[in-house]
mmCIF file of C-alpha atoms in Angstrom:
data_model
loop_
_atom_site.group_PDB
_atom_site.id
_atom_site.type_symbol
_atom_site.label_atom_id
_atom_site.label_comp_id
_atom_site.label_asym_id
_atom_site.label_seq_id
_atom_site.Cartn_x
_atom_site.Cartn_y
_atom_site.Cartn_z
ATOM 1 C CA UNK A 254 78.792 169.156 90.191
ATOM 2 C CA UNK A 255 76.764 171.722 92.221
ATOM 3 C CA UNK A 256 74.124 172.264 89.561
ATOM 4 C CA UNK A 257 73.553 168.194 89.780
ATOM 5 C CA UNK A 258 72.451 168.425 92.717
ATOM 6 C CA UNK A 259 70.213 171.599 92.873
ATOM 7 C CA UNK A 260 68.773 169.707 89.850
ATOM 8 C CA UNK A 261 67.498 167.221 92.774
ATOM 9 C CA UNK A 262 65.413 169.306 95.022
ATOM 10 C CA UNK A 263 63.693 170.749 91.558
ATOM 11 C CA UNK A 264 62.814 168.191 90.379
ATOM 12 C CA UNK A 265 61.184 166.808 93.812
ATOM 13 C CA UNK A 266 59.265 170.230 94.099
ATOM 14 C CA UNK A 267 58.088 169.536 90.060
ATOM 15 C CA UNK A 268 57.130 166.186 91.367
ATOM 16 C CA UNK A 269 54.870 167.469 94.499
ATOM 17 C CA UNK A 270 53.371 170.071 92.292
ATOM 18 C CA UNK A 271 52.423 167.284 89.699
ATOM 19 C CA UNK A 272 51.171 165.252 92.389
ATOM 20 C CA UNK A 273 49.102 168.146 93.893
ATOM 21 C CA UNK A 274 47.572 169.128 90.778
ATOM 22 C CA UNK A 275 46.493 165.694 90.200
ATOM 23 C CA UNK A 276 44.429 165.747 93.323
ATOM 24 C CA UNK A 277 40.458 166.458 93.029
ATOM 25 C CA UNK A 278 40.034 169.187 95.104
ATOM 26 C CA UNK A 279 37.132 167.191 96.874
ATOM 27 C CA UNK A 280 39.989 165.445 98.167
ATOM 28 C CA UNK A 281 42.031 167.806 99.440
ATOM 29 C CA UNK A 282 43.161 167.117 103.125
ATOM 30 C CA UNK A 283 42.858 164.621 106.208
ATOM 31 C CA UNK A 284 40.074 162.962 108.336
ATOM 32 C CA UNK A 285 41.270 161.481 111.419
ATOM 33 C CA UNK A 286 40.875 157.539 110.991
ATOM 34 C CA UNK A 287 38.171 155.711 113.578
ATOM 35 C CA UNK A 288 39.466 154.383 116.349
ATOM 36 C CA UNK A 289 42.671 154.652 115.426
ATOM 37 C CA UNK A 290 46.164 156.675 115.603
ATOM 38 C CA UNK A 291 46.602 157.695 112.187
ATOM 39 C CA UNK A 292 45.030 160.078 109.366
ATOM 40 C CA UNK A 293 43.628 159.605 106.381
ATOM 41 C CA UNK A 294 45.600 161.547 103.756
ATOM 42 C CA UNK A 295 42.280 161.594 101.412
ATOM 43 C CA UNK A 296 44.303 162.120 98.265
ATOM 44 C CA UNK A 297 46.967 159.860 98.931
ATOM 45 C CA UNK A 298 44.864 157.101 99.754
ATOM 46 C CA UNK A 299 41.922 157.482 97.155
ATOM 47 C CA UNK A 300 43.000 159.845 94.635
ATOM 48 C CA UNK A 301 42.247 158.280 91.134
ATOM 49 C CA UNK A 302 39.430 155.346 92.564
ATOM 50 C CA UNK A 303 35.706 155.509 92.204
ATOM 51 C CA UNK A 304 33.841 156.440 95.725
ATOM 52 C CA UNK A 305 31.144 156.129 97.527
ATOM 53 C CA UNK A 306 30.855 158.566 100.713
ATOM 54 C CA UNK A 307 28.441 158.449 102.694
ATOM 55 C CA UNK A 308 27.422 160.327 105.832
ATOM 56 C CA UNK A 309 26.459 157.526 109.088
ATOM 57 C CA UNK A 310 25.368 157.657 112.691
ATOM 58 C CA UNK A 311 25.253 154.714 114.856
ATOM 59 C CA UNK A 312 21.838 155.074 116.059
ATOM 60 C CA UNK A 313 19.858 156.158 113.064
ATOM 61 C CA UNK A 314 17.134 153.761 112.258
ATOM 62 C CA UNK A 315 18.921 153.480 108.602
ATOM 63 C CA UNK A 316 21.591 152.235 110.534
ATOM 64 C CA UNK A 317 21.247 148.748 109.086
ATOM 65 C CA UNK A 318 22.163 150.095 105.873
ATOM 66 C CA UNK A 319 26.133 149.693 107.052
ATOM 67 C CA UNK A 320 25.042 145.665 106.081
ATOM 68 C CA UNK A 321 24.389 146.761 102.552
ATOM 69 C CA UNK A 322 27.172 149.311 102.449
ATOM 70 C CA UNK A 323 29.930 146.509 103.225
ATOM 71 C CA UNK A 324 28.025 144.223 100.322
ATOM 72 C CA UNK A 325 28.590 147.114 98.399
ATOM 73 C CA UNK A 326 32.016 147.200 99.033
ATOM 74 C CA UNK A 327 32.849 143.713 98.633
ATOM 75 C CA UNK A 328 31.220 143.390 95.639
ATOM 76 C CA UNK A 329 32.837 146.291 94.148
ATOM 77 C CA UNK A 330 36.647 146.814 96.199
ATOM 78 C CA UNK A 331 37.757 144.214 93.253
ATOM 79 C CA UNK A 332 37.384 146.772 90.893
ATOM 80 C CA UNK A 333 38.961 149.269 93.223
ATOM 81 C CA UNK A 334 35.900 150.788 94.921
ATOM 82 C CA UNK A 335 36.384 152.708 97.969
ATOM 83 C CA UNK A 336 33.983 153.349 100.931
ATOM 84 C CA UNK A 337 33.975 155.760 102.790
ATOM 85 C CA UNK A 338 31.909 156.374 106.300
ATOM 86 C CA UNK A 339 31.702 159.780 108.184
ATOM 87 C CA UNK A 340 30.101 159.457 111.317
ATOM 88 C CA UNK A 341 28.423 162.794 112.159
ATOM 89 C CA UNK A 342 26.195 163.462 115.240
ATOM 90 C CA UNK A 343 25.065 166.504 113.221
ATOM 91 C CA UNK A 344 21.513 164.877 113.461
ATOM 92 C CA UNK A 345 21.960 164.015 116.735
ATOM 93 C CA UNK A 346 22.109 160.367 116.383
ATOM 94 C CA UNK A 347 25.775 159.525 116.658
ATOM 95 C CA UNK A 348 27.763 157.412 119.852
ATOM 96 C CA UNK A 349 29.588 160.002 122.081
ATOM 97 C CA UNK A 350 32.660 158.147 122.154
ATOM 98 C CA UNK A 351 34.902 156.975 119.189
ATOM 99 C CA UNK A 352 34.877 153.434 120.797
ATOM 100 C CA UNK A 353 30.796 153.066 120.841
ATOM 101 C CA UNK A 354 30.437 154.466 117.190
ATOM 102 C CA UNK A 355 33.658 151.434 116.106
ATOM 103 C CA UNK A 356 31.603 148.671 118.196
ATOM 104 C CA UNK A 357 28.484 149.450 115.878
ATOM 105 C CA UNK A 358 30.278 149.465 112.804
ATOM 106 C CA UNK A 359 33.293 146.921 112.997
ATOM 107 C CA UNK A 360 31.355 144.520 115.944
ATOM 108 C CA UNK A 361 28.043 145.238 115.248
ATOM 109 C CA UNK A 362 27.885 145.434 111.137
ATOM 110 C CA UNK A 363 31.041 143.944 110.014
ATOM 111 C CA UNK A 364 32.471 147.110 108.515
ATOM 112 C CA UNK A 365 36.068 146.707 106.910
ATOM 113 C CA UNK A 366 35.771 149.707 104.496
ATOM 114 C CA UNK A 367 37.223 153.239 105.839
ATOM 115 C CA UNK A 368 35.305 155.286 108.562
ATOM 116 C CA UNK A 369 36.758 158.129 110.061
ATOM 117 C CA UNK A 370 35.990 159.828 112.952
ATOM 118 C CA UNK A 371 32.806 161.503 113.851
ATOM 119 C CA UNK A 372 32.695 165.059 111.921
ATOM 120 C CA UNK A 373 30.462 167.937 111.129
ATOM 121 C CA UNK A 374 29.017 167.053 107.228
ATOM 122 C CA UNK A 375 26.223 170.005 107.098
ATOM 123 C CA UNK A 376 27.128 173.650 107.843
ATOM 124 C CA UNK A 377 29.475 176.365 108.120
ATOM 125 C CA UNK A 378 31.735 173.904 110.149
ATOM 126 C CA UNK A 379 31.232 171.176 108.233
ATOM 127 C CA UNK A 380 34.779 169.280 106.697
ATOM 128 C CA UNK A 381 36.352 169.777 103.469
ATOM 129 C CA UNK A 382 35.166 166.687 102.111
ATOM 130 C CA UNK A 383 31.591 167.451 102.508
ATOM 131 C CA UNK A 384 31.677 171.156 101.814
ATOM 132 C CA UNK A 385 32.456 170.144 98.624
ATOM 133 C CA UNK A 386 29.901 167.507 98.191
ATOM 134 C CA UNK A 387 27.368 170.187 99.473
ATOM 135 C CA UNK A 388 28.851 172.501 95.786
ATOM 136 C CA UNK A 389 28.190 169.793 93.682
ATOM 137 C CA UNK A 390 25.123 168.531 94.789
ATOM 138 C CA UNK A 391 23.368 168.987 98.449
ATOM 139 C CA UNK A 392 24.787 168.782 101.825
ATOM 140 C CA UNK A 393 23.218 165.564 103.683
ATOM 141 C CA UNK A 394 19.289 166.320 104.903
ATOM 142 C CA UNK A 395 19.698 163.200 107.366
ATOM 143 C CA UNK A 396 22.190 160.685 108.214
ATOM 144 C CA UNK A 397 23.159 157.753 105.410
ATOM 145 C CA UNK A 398 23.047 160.186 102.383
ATOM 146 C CA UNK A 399 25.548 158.458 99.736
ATOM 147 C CA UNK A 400 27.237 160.391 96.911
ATOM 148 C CA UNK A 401 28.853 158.413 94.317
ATOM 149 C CA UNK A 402 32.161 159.919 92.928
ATOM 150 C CA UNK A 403 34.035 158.857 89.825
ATOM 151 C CA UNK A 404 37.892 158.031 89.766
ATOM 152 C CA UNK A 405 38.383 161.838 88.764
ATOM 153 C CA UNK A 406 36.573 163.472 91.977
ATOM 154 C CA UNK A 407 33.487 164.579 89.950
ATOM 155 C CA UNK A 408 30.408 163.649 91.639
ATOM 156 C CA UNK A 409 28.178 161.039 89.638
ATOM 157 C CA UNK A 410 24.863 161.356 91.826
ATOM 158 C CA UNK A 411 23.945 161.616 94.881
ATOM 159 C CA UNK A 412 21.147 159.586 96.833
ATOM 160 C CA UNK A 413 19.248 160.191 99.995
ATOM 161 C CA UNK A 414 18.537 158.115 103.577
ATOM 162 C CA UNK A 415 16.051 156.631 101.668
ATOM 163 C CA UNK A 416 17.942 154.729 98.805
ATOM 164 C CA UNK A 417 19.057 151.137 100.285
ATOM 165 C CA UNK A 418 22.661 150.575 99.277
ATOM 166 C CA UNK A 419 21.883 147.552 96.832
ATOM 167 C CA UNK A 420 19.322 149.855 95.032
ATOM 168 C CA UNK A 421 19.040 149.449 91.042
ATOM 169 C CA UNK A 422 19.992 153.394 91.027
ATOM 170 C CA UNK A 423 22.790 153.100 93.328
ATOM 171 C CA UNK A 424 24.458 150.188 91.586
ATOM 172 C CA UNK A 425 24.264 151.886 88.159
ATOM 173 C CA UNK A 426 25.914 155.234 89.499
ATOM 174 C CA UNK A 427 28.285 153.315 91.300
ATOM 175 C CA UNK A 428 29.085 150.779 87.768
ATOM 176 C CA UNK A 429 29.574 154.267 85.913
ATOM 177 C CA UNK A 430 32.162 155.748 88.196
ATOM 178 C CA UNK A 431 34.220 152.309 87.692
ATOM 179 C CA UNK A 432 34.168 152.614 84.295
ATOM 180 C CA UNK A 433 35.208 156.097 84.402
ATOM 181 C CA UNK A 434 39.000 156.810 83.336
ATOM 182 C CA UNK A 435 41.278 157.676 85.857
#
């Protein structure tokens, strides 16, 4: 009887190690979710789905790029594309409060894919998420760099300021990390 139920909190640690080692390590941990109580467990929530990340700040003249970021989205969420935005005021373009920098993107743009709280992306301090981005490719030279991530946490490309979200380039990175296998 007593070696049923030892068998129990065994198998739950197997489990948690399973689910552990199926997380990319570029997801590894939490970003603090904008305007909001909660925190993004990264691996939880998009462990296993295609990506695009990109780095934002509300008052960045590619700011109007959030428009063709939430296209992106809705074009794509079907086929269970995620967005994510990181609001950074590493170039010092960023609202000082978590309230301005949600007006711009939910009021302002329309956003309804994932933004977290402003964080460093570039640097020494910069999170988990991008430090990682920053191994595999480059860490962001402005604000709106994307990186396109297939459903296995490799990164597919990356793209700078520069490339508009609805950009030939863009769409074909982005149509080869859905068709990647989970």
């Amino acid at each position: 009887m007593q070696m049923r139920w030892l068998a129990v909190p065994v198998l739950m640690a197997i489990g948690s190690v399973a689910m552990a080692a199926s997380c990319p390590p570029l997801l590894e941990g939490q970003l603090p979710k904008l305007r909001a109580k909660e925190s993004i467990d990264l691996c939880q929530q998009f462990a296993g789905k295609p990506l695009v990340i990109v780095n934002t700040a509300s008052f960045c003249g590619f700011a109007p790029q959030f428009k063709g970021l939430e296209a992106l989205y809705q074009r794509y969420k079907g086929e269970g594309l995620e967005v994510i935005g990181v609001p950074s005021d590493d170039f010092k373009q960023e609202a000082k409060t978590g309230e301005e920098t949600a007006k711009v993107c939910y009021v302002n743009y329309g956003v309804t894919f994932t933004m977290t709280e402003p964080q460093k992306v570039k640097g020494p301090d910069a999170v988990h998420l991008f430090k990682m981005l920053a191994q595999q490719a480059a860490a962001p030279k402005w604000n709106f760099y994307k990186y396109v991530v297939d459903r296995q946490g490799n990164l597919v490309a990356s793209f700078s300021s520069l490339t508009k979200p609805d950009s030939p380039e863009l769409i074909k990175a982005v149509e080869q990390a859905l068709a990647s296998k989970p």
